[in-house]
mmCIF file of C-alpha atoms in Angstrom:
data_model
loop_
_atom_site.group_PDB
_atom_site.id
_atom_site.type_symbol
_atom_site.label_atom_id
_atom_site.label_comp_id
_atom_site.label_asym_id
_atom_site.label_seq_id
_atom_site.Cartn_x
_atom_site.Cartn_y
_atom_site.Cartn_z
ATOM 1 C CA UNK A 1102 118.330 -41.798 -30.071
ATOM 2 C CA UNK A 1103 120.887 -44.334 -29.450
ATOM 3 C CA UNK A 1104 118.169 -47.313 -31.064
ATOM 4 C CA UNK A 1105 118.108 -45.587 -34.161
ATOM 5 C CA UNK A 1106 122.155 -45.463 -34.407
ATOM 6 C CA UNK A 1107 122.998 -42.689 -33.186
ATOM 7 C CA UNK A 1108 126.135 -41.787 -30.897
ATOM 8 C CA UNK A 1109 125.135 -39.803 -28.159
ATOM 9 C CA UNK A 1110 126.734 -37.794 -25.814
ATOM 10 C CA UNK A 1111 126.148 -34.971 -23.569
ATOM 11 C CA UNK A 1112 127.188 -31.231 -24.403
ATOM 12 C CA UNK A 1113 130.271 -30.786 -22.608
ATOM 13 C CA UNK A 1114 128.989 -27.687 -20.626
ATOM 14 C CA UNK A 1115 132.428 -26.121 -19.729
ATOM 15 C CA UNK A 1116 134.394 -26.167 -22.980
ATOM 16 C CA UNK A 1117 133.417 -25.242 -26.593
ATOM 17 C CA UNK A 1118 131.756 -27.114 -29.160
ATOM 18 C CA UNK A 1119 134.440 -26.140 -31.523
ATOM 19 C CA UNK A 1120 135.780 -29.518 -32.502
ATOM 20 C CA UNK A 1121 132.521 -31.356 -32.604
ATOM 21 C CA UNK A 1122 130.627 -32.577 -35.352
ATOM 22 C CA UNK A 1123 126.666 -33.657 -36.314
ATOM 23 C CA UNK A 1124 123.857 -32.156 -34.121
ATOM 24 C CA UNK A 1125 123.779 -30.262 -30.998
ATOM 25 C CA UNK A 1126 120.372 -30.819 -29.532
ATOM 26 C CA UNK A 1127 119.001 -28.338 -26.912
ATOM 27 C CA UNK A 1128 115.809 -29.659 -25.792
ATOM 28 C CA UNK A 1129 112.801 -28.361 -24.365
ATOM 29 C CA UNK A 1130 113.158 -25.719 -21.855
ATOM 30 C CA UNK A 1131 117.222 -26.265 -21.209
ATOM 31 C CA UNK A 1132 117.087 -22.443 -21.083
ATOM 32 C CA UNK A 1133 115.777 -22.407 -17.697
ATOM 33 C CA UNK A 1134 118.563 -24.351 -16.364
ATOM 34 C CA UNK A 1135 121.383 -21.909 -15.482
ATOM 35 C CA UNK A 1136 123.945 -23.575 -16.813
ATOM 36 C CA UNK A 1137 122.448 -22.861 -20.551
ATOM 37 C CA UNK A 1138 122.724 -19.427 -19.515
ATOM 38 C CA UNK A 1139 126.386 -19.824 -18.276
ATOM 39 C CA UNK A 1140 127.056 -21.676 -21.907
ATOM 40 C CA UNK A 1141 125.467 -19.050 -23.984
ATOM 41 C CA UNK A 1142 127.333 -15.867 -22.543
ATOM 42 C CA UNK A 1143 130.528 -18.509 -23.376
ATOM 43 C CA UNK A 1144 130.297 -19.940 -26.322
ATOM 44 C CA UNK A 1145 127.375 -18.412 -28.445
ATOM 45 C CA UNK A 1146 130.080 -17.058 -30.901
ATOM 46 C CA UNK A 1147 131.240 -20.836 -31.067
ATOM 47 C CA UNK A 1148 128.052 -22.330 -31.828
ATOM 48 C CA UNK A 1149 127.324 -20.265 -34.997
ATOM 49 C CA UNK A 1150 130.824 -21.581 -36.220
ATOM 50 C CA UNK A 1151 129.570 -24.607 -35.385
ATOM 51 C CA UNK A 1152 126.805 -24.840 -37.646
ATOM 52 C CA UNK A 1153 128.810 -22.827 -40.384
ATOM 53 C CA UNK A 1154 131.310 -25.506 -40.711
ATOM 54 C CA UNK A 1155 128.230 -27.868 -42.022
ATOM 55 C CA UNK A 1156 126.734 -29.574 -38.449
ATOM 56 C CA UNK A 1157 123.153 -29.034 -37.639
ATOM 57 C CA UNK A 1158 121.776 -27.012 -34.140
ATOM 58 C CA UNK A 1159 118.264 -28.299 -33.484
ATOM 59 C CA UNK A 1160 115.966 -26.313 -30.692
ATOM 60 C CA UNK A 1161 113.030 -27.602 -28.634
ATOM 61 C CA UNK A 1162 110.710 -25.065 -27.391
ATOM 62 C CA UNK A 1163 112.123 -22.962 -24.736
ATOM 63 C CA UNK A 1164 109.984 -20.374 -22.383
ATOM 64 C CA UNK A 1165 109.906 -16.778 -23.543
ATOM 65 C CA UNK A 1166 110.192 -15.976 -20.217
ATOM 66 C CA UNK A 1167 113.845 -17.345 -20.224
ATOM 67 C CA UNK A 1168 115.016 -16.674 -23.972
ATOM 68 C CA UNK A 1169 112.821 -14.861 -26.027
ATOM 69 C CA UNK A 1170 115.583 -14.630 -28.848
ATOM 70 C CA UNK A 1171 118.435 -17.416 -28.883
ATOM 71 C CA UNK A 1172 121.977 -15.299 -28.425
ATOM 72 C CA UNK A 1173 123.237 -17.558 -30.590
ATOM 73 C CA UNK A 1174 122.283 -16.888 -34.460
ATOM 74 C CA UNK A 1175 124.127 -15.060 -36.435
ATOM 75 C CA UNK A 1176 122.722 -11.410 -37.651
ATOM 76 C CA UNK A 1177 120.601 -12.844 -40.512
ATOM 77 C CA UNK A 1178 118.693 -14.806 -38.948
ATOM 78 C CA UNK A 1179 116.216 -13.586 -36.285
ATOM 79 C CA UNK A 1180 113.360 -15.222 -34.321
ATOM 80 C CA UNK A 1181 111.209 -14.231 -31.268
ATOM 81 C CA UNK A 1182 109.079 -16.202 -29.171
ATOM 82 C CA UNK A 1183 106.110 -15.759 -27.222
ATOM 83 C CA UNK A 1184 103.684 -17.266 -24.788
ATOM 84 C CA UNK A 1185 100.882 -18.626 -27.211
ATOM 85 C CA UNK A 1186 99.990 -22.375 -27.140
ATOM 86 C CA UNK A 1187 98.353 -24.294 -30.589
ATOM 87 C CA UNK A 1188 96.985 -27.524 -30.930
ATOM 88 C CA UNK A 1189 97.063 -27.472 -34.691
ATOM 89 C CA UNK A 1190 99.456 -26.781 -37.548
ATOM 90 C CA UNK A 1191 99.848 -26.477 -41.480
ATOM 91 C CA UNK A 1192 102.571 -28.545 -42.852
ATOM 92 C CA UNK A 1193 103.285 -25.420 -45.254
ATOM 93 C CA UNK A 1194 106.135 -27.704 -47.207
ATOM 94 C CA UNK A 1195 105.062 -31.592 -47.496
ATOM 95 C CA UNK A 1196 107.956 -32.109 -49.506
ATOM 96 C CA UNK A 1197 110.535 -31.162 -46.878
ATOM 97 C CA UNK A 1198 112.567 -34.372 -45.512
ATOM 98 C CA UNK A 1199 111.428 -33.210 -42.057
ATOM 99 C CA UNK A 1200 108.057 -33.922 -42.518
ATOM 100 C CA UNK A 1201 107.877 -36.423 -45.180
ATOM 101 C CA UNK A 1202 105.269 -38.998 -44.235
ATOM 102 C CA UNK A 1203 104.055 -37.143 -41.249
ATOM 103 C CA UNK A 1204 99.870 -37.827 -41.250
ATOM 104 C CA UNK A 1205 97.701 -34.290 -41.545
ATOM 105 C CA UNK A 1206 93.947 -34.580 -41.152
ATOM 106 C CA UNK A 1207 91.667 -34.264 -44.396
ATOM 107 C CA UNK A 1208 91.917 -30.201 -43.463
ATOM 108 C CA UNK A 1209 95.767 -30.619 -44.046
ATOM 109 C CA UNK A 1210 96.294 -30.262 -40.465
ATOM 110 C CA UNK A 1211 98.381 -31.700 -38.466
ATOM 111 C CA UNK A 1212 97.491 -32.781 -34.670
ATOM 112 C CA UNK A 1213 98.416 -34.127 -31.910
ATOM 113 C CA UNK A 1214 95.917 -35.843 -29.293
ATOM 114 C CA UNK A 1215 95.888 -34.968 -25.551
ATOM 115 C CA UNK A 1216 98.656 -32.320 -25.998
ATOM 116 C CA UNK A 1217 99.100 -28.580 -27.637
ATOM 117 C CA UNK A 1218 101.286 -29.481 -31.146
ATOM 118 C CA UNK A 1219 103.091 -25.887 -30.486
ATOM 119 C CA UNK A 1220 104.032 -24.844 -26.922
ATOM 120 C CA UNK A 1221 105.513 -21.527 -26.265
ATOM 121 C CA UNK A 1222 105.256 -20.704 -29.586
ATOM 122 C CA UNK A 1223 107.858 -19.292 -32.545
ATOM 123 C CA UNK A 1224 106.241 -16.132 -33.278
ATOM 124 C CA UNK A 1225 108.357 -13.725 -35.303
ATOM 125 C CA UNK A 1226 111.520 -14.929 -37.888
ATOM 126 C CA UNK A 1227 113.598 -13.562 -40.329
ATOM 127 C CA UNK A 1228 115.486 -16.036 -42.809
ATOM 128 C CA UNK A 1229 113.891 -19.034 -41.708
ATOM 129 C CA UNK A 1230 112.120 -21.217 -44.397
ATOM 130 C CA UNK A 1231 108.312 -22.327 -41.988
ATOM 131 C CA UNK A 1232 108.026 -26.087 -42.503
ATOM 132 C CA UNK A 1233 105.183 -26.122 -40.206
ATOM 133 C CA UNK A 1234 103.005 -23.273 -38.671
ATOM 134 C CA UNK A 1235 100.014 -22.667 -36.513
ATOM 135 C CA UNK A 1236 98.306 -20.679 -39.744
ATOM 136 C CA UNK A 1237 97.825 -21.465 -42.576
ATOM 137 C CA UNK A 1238 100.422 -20.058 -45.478
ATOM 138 C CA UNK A 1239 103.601 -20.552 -42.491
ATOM 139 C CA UNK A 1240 102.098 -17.501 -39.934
ATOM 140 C CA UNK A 1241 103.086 -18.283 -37.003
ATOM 141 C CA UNK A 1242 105.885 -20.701 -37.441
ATOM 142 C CA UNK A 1243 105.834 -24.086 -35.529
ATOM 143 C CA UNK A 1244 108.988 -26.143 -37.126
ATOM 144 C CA UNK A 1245 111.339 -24.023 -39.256
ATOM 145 C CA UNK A 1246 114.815 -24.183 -40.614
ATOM 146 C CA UNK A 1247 117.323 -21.854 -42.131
ATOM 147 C CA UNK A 1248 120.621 -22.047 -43.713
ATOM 148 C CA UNK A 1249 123.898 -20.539 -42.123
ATOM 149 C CA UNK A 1250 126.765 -21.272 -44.573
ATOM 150 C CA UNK A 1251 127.573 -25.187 -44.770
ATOM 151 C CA UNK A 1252 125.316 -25.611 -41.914
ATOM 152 C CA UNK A 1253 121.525 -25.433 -40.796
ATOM 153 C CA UNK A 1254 119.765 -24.360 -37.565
ATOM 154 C CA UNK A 1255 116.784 -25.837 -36.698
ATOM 155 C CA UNK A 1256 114.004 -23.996 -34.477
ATOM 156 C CA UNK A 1257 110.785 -25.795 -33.037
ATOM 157 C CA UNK A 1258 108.140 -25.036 -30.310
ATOM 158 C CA UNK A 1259 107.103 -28.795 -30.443
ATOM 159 C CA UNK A 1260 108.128 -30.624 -27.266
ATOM 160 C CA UNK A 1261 107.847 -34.141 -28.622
ATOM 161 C CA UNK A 1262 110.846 -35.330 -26.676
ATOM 162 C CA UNK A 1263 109.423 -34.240 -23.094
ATOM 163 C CA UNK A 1264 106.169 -36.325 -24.288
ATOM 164 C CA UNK A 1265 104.801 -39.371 -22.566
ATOM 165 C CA UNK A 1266 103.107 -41.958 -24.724
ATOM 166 C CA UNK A 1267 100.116 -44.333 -22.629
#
């Protein structure tokens, strides 16, 4: 992140996010790390005022096993996972700026080689806006985003960021 210009630092894990500003990024499968869980019970309240003030909270794919729903959106918005894998997906917005220029296949699909595209997989949602899904017309949401006052919240069950390129 830093070579595109971006200043990053680490989540403090023992004080609140109240304060910050910009993204908080939990990637793939922090939920399984117990101080996530420690966080949560802490600061989940914190975290939706964090996004309400107009900052962005992007999730990775995360094991349903650990966090099927995140404790941290507010009551409008709602999302469950479960243990399904894809290897395709529907861009079901192409205009959205998080997928402009992204390459689909001449089925309007996109893929990704050697890997599953959606790992422990969004399944249900309430509020959300499905920029990408596993079906076509946004079932089974793969990338989706959804408005909480000034700010957004960002849900994925790609892993891109745990990827490694040969």
């Amino acid at each position: 992140f830093e070579d595109a210009g971006f200043d990053v630092q680490q989540l403090p894990r023992d004080s609140s996010p109240a304060g910050l500003e910009g993204l908080i990024f939990f990637g793939t499968f922090a939920s399984q790390d117990p101080q996530y869980t420690t966080y949560m019970s802490q600061y989940a309240s914190e975290l939706q005022e964090f996004v309400a003030q107009g900052n962005v909270l992007m999730q990775m794919t995360q094991a349903d096993q650990d966090e099927v729903t995140p404790p941290f959106l507010p009551t409008q918005l709602f999302i469950q996972r479960n243990n399904s894998n894809f290897t395709k997906g529907y861009i079901s917005h192409p205009e959205h700026p998080l997928v402009q220029g992204i390459a689909v296949n001449e089925n309007q699909q996109l893929t990704w080689i050697r890997h599953n595209l959606s790992w422990q997989s969004l399944d249900l949602q309430r509020g959300f806006e499905v920029i990408i899904a596993a079906e076509e017309f946004g079932q089974t949401p793969i990338l989706m985003e959804a408005h909480h006052e000034e700010g957004r919240f960002i849900f994925t069950s790609m892993h891109f960021e745990k990827m490694r390129f040969i």
